[in-house]
PDB file of C-alpha atoms in Angstrom:
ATOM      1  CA  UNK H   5     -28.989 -30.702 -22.421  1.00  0.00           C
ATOM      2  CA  UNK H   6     -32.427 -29.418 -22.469  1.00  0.00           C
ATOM      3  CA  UNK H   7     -32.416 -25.669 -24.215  1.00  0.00           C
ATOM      4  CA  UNK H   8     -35.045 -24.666 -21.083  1.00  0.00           C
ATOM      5  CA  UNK H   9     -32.169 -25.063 -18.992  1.00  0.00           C
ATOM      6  CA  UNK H  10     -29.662 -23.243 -20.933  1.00  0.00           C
ATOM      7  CA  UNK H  11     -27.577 -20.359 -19.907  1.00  0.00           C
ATOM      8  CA  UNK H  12     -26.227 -17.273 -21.574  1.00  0.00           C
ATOM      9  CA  UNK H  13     -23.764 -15.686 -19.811  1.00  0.00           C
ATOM     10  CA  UNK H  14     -24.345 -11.709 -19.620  1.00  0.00           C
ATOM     11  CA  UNK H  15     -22.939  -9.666 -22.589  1.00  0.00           C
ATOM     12  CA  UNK H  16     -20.611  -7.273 -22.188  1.00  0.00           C
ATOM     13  CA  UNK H  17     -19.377  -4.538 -24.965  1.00  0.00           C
ATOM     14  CA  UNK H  18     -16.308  -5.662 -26.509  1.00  0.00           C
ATOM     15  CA  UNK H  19     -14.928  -2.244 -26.202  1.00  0.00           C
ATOM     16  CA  UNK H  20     -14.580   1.006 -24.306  1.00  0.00           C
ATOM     17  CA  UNK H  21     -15.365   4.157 -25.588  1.00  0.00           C
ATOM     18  CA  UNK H  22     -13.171   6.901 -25.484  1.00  0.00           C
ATOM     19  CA  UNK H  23     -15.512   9.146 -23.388  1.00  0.00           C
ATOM     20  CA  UNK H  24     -16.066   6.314 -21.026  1.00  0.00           C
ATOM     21  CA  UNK H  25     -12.768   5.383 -20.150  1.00  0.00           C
ATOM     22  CA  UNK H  26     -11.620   9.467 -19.556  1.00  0.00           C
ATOM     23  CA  UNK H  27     -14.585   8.985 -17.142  1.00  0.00           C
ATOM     24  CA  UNK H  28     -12.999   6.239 -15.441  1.00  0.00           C
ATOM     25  CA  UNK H  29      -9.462   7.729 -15.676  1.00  0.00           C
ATOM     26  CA  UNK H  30     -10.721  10.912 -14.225  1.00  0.00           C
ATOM     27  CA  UNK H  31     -12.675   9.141 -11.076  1.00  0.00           C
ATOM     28  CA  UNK H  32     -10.198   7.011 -10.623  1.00  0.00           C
ATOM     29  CA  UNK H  33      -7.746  10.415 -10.291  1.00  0.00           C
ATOM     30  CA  UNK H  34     -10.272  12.246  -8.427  1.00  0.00           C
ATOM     31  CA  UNK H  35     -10.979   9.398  -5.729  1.00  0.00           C
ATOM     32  CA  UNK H  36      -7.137   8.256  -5.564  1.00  0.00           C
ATOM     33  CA  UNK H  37      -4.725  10.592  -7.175  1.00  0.00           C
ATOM     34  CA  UNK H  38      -3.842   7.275  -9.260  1.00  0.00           C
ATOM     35  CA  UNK H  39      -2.771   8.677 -12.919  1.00  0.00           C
ATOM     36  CA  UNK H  40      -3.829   6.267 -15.466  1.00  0.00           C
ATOM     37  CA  UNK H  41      -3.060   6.339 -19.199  1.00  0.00           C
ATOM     38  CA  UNK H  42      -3.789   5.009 -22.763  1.00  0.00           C
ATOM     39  CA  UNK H  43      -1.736   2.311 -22.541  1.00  0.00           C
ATOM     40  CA  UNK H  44      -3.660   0.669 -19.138  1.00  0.00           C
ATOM     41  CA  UNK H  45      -7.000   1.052 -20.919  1.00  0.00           C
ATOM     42  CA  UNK H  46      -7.061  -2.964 -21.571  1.00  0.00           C
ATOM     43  CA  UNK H  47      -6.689  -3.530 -17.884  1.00  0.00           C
ATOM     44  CA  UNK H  48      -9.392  -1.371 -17.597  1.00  0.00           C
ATOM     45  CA  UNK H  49     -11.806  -2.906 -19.931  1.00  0.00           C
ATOM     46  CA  UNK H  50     -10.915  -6.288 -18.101  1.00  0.00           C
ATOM     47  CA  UNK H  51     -11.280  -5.638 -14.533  1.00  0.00           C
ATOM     48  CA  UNK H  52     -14.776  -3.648 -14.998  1.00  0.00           C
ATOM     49  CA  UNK H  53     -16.015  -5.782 -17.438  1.00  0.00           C
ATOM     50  CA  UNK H  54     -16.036  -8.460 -14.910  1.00  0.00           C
ATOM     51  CA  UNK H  55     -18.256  -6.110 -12.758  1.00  0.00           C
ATOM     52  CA  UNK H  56     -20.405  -5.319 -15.692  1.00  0.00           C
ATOM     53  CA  UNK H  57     -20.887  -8.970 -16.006  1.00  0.00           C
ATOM     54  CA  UNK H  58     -21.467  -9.421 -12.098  1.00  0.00           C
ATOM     55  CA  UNK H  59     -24.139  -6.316 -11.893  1.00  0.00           C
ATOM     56  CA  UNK H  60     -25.925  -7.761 -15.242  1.00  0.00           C
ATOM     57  CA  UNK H  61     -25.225  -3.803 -16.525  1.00  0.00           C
ATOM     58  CA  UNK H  62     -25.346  -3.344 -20.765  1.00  0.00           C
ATOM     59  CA  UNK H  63     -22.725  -0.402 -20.772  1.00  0.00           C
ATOM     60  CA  UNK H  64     -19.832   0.971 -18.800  1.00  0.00           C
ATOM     61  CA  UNK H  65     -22.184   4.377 -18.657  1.00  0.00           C
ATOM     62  CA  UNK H  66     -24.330   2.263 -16.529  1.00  0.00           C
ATOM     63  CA  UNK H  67     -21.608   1.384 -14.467  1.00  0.00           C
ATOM     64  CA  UNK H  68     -20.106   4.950 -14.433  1.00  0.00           C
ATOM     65  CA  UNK H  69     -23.504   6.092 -13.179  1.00  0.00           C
ATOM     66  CA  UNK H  70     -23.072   4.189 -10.389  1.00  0.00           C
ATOM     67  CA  UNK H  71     -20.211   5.849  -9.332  1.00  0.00           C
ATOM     68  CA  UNK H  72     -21.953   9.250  -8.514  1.00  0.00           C
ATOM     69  CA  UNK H  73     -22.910   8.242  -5.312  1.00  0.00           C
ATOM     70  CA  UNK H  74     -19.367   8.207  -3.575  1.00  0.00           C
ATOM     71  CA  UNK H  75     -20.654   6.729  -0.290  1.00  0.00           C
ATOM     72  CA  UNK H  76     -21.869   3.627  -2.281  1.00  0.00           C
ATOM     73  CA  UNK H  77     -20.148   0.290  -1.584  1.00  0.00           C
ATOM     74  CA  UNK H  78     -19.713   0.010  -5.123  1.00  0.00           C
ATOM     75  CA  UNK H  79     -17.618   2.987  -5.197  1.00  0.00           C
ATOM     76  CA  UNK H  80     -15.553   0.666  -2.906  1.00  0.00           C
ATOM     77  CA  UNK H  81     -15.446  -1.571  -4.895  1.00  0.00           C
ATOM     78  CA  UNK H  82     -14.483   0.440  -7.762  1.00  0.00           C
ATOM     79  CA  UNK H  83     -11.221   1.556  -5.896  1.00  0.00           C
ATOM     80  CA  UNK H  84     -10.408  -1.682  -4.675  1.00  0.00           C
ATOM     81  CA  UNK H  85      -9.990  -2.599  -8.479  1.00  0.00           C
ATOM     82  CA  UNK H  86      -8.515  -0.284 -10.301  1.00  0.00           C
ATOM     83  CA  UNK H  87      -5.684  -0.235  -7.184  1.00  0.00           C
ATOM     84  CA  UNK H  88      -2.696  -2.348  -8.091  1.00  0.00           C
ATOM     85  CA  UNK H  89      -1.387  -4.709  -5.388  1.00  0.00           C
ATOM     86  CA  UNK H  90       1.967  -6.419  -5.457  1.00  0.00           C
ATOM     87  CA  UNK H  91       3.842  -7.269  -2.487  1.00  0.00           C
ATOM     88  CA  UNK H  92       5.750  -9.417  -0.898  1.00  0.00           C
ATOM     89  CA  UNK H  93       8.455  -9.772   2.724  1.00  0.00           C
ATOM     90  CA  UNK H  94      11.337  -8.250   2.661  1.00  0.00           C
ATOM     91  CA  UNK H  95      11.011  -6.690  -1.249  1.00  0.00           C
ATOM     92  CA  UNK H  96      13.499  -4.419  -1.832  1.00  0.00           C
ATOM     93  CA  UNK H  97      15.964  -6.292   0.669  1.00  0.00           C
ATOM     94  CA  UNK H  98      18.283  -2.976   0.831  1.00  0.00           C
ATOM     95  CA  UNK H  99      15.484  -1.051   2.630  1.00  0.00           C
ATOM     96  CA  UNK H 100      15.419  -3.352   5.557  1.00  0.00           C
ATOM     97  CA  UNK H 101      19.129  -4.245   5.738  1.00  0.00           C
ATOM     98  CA  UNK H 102      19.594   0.120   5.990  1.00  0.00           C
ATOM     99  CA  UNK H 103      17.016  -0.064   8.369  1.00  0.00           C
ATOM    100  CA  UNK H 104      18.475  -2.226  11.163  1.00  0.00           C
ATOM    101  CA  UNK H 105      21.971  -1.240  10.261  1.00  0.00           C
ATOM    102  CA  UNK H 106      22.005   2.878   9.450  1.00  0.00           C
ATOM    103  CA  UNK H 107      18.108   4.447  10.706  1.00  0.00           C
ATOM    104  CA  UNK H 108      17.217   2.224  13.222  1.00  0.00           C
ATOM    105  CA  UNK H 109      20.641   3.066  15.454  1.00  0.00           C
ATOM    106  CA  UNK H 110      20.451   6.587  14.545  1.00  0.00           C
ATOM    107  CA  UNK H 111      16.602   6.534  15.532  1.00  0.00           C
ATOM    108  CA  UNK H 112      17.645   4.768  18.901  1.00  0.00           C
ATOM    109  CA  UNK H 113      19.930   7.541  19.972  1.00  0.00           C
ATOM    110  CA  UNK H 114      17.415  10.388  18.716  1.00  0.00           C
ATOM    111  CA  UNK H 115      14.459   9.009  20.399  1.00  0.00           C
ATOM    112  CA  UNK H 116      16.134   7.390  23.538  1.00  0.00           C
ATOM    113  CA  UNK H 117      14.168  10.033  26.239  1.00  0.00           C
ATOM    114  CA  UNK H 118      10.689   9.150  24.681  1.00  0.00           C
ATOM    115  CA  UNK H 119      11.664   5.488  24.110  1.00  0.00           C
ATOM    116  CA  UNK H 120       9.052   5.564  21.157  1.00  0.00           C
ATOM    117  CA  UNK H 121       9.508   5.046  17.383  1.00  0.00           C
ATOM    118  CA  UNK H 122       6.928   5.439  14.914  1.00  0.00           C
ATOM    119  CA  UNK H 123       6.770   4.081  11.556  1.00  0.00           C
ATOM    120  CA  UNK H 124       4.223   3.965   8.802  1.00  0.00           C
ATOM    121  CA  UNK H 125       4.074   1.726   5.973  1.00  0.00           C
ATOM    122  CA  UNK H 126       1.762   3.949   3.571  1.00  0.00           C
ATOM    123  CA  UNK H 127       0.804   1.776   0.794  1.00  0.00           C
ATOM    124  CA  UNK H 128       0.846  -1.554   2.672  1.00  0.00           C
ATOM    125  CA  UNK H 129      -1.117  -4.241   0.246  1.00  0.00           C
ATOM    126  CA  UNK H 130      -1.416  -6.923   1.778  1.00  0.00           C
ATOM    127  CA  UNK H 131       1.054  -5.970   4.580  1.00  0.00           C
ATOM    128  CA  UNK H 132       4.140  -7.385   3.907  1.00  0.00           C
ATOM    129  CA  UNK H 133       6.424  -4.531   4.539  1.00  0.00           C
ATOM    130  CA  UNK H 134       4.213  -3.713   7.261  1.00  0.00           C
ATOM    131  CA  UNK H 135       5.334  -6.903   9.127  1.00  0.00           C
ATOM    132  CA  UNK H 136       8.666  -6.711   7.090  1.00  0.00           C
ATOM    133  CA  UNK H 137       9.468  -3.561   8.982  1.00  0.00           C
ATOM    134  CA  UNK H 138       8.067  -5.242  12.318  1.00  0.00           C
ATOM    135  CA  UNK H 139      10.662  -8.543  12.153  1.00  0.00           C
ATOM    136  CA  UNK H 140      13.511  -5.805  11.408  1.00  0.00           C
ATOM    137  CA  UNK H 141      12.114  -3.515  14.539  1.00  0.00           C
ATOM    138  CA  UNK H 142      11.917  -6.871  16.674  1.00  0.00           C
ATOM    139  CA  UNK H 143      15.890  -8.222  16.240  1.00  0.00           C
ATOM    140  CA  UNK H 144      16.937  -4.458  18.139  1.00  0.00           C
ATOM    141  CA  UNK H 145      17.519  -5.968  21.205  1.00  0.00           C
ATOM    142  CA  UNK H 146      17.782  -2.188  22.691  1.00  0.00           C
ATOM    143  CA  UNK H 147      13.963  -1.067  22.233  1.00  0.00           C
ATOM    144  CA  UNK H 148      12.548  -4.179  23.953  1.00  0.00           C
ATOM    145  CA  UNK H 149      10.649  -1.933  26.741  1.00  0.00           C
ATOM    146  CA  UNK H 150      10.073   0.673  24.079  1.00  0.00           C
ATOM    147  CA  UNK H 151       6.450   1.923  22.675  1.00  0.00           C
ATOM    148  CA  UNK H 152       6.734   0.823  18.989  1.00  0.00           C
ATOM    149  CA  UNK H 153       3.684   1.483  16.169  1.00  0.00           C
ATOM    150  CA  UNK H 154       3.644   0.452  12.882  1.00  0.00           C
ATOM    151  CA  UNK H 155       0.656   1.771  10.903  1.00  0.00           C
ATOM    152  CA  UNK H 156      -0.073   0.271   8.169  1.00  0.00           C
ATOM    153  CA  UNK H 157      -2.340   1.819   5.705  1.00  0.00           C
ATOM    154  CA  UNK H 158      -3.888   1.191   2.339  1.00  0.00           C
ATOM    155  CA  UNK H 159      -7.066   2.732  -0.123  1.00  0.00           C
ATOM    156  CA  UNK H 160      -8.041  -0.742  -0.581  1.00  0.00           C
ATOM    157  CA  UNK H 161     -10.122  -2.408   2.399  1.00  0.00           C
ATOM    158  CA  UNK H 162      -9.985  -5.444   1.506  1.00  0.00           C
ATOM    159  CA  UNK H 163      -5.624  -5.257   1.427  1.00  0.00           C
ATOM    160  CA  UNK H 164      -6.433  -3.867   4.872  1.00  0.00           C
ATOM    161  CA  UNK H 165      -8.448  -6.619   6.141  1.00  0.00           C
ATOM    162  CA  UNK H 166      -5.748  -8.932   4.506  1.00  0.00           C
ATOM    163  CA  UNK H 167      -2.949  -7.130   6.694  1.00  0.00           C
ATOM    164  CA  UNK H 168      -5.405  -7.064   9.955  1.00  0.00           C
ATOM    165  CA  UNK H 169      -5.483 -11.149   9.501  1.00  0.00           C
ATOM    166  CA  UNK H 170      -1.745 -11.136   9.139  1.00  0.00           C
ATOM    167  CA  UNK H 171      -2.634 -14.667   7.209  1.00  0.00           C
ATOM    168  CA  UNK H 172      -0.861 -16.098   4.170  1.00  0.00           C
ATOM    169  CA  UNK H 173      -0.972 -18.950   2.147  1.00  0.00           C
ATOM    170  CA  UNK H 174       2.439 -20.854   1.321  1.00  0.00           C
ATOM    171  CA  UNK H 175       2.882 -18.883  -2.022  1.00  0.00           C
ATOM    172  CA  UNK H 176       2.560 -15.410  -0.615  1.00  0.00           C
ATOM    173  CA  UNK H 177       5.892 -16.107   2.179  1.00  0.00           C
ATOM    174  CA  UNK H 178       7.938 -14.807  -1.187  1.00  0.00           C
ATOM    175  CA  UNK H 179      10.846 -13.135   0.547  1.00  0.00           C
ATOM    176  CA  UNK H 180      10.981 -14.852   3.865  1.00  0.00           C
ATOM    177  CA  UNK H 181      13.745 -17.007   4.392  1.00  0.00           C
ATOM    178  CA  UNK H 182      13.769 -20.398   6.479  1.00  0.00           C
ATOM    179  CA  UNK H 183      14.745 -18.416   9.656  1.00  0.00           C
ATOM    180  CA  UNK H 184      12.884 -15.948   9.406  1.00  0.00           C
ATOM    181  CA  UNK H 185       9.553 -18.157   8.563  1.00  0.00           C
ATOM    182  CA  UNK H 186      10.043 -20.948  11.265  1.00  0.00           C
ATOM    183  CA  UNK H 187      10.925 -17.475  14.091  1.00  0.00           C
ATOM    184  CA  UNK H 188       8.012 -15.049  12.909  1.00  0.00           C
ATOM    185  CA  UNK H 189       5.405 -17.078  11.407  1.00  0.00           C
ATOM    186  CA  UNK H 190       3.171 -20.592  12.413  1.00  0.00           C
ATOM    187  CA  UNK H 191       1.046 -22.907  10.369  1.00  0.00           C
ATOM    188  CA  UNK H 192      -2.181 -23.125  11.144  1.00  0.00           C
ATOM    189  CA  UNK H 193      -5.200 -25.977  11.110  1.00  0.00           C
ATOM    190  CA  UNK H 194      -5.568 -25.201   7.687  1.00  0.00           C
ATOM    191  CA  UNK H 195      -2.460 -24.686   6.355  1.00  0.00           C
ATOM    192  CA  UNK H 196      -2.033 -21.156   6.181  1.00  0.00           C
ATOM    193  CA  UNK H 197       0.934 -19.432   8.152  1.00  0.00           C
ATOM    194  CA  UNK H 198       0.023 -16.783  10.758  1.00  0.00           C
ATOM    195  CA  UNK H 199       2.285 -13.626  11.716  1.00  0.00           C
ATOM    196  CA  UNK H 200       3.356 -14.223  15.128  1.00  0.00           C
ATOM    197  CA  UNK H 201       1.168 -12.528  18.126  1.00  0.00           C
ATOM    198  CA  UNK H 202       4.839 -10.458  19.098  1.00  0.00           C
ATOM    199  CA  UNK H 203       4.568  -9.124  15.483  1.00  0.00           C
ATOM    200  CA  UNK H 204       1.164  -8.574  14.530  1.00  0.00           C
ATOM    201  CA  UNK H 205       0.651  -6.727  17.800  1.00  0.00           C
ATOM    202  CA  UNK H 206       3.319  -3.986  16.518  1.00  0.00           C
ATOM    203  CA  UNK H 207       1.042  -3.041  13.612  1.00  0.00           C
ATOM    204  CA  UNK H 208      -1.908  -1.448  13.220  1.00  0.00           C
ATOM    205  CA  UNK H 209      -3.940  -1.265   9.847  1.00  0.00           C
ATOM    206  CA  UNK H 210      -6.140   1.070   8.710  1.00  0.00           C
ATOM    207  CA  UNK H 211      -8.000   2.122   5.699  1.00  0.00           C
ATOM    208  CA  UNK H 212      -6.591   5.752   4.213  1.00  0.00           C
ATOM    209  CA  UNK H 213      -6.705   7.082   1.103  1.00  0.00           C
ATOM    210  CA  UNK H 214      -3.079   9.047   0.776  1.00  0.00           C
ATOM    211  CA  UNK H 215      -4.816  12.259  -0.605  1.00  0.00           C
ATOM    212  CA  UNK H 216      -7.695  12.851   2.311  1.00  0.00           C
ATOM    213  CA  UNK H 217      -6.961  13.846   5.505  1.00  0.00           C
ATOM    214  CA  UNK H 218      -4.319  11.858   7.921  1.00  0.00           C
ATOM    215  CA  UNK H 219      -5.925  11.306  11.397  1.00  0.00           C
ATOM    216  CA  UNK H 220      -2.851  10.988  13.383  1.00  0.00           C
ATOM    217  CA  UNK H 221      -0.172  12.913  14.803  1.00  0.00           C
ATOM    218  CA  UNK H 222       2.970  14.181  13.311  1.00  0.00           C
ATOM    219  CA  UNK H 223       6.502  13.333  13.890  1.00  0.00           C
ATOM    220  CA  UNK H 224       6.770  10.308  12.002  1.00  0.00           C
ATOM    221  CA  UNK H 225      10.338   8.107  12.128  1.00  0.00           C
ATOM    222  CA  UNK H 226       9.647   6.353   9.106  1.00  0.00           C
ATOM    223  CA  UNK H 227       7.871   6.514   6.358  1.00  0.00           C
ATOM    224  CA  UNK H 228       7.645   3.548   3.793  1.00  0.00           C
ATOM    225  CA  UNK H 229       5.994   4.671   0.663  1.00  0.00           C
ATOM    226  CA  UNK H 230       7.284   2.771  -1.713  1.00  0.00           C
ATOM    227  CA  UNK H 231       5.767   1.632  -5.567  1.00  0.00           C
ATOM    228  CA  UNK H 232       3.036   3.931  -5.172  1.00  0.00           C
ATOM    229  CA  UNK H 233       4.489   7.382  -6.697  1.00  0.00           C
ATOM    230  CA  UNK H 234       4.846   5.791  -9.901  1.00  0.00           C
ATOM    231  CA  UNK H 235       1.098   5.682  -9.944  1.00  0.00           C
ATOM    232  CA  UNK H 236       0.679   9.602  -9.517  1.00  0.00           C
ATOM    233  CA  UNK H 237       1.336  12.607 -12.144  1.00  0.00           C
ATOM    234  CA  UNK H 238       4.008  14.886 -11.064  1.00  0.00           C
ATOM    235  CA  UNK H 239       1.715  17.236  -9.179  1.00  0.00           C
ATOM    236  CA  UNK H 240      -0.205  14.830  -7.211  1.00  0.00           C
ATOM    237  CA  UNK H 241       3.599  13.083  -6.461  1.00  0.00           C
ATOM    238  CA  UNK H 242       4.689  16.405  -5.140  1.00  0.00           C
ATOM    239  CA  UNK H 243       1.724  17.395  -2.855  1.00  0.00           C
ATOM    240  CA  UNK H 244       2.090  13.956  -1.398  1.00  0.00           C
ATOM    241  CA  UNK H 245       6.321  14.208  -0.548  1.00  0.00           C
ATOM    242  CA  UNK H 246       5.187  17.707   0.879  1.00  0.00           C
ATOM    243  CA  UNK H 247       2.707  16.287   3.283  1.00  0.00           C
ATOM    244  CA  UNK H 248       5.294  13.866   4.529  1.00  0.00           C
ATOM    245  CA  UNK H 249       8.047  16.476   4.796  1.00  0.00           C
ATOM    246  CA  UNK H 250       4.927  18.167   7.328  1.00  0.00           C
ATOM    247  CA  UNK H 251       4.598  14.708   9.405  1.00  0.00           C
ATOM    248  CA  UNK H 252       8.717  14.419   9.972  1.00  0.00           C
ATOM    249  CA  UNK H 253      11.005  16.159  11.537  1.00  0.00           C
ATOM    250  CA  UNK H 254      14.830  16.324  10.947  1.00  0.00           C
ATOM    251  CA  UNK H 255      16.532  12.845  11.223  1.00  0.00           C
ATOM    252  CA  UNK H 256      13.425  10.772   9.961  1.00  0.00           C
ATOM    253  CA  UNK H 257      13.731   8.602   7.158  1.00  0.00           C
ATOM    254  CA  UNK H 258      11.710   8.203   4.281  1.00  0.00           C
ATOM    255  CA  UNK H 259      12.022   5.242   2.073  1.00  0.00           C
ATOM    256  CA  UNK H 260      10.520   4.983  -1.832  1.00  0.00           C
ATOM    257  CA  UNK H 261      10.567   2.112  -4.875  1.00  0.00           C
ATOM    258  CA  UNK H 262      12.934   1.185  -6.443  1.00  0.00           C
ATOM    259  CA  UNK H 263      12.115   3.596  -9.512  1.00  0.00           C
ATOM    260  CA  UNK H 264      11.137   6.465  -7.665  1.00  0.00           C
ATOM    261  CA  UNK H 265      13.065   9.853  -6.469  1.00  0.00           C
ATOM    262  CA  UNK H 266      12.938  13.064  -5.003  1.00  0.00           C
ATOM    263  CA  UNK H 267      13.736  15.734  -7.674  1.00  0.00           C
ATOM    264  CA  UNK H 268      12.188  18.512  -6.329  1.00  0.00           C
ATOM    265  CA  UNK H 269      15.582  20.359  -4.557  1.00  0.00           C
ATOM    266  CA  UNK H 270      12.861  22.306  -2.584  1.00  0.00           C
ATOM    267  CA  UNK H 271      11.618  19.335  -0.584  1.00  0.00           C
ATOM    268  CA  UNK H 272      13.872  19.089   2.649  1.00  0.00           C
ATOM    269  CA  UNK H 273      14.706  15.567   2.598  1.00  0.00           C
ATOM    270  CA  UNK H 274      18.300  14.566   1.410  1.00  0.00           C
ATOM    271  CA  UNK H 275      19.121  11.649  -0.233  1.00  0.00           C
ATOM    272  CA  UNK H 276      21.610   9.158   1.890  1.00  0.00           C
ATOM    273  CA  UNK H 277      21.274   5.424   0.507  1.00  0.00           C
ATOM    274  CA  UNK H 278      19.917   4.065  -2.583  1.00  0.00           C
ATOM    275  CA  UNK H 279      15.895   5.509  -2.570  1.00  0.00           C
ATOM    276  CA  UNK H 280      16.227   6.388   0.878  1.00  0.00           C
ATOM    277  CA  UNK H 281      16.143  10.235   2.057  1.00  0.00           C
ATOM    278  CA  UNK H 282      16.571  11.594   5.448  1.00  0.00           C
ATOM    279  CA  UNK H 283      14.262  14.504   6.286  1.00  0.00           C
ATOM    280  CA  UNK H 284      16.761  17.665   6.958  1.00  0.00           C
TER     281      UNK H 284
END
């Protein structure tokens, strides 16, 4: 090869320093309420070192810098990377069968005068549960004339955009069974399976950071926030199960990961299946 032609990839340092990762850990905590500690600092260093390397930037205090203007769509970025995103149909299988056999029943007789249920899937990814929830709501033969909403709502646009498109490729229908694939999904020209229009149209995705304000009404049936309290210290965790206690009333459900509780005895939710809690 001729050296004239030769290219270096940019150089990155091989390390973060202490003062620049607190930085990051306390942005990151600011802008998300996401708790990070010591031991995530190498998944740190290798998701931003990639944007170092894609910005052509010599130090993470370059990159920090860039972070002061909040409004900036690298500030976007920035959440979009340092969020965690695993997901897939149907996780937590318990959640759903409870769902349709326990809350959804209970919900029916509750809300049969308004003939409206409202759920929210909080931390949706790539909206899995979001449409997980939607194939459960759809086998109730009793709320076919109903007005059901599922929002579906993540800090990370481009999970939200994912959901919106309701568009998977064959390794990301983890969870679905053969049913349930061949009644609520269809291949496309390219290969790629597509929610089906009776199921998509039951959700509704928008961007929302958990910890700003929530532009909706109150009196929420279910809430699905589940895997994303394990990201938040014990205060943040708190102010959060507060706020939904505020958007249910009594007989709503709220449903959280597997390794995630309420331990606060002040927060009026009781506890009546494995990580679900009925709001009292």
């Amino acid at each position: 090869m001729n050296p004239s032609f030769a290219t270096t990839a940019h150089k990155v340092p091989e390390k973060i320093s202490d003062q620049d990762f607190s930085e990051i850990v306390r942005i990151t905590l600011n802008a998300s309420g996401i708790s990070i500690d010591n031991s995530k600092r190498p998944m740190i260093y290798a998701r931003f070192s990639r944007r170092l390397r894609d910005l052509k930037l010599q130090s993470f205090a370059d990159y920090i810098e860039l972070l002061r203007d909040t409004g900036s769509a690298e500030y976007t970025t920035f959440i979009n990377t340092v969020t965690t995103n695993l997901t897939y149909f149907f996780r937590e299988p318990h959640h759903f069968d409870f769902l349709e056999t326990d809350a959804l029943p209970a919900l029916i007789g509750r809300n049969r005068k308004s003939k409206t249920l409202r759920f929210w899937s909080s931390a949706c990814s790539s909206g899995q549960e979001a449409y997980s929830i939607a194939m459960t709501l759809a086998k109730s033969p009793q709320t076919g004339d109903w007005t059901n909403k599922i929002l579906a709502t993540d800090i990370d646009t481009e999970m939200v955009e994912h959901c919106a498109k309701g568009c998977y490729k064959p390794e990301a229908l983890r969870g679905l069974n053969p049913e349930q694939q061949s009644r609520w999904m269809r291949r496309d020209d390219s290969g790629a399976w597509q929610v089906q229009d009776e199921i998509k149209k039951l959700v509704v995705p928008k961007q929302l950071n958990l910890f700003s304000s929530w532009p909706f009404r109150k009196d929420v049936d279910v809430i699905f926030c589940r895997n994303a309290l394990i990201y938040f210290d014990e205060a943040h965790q708190t102010k959060l199960l507060k706020r939904f206690a505020e958007y249910q009333t009594p007989g709503a459900y709220l449903f959280l990961g597997h390794s995630e509780s309420i331990k606060s005895t002040s927060l009026p939710y009781k506890r009546v299946s494995n990580t679900v809690y009925e709001r009292i």
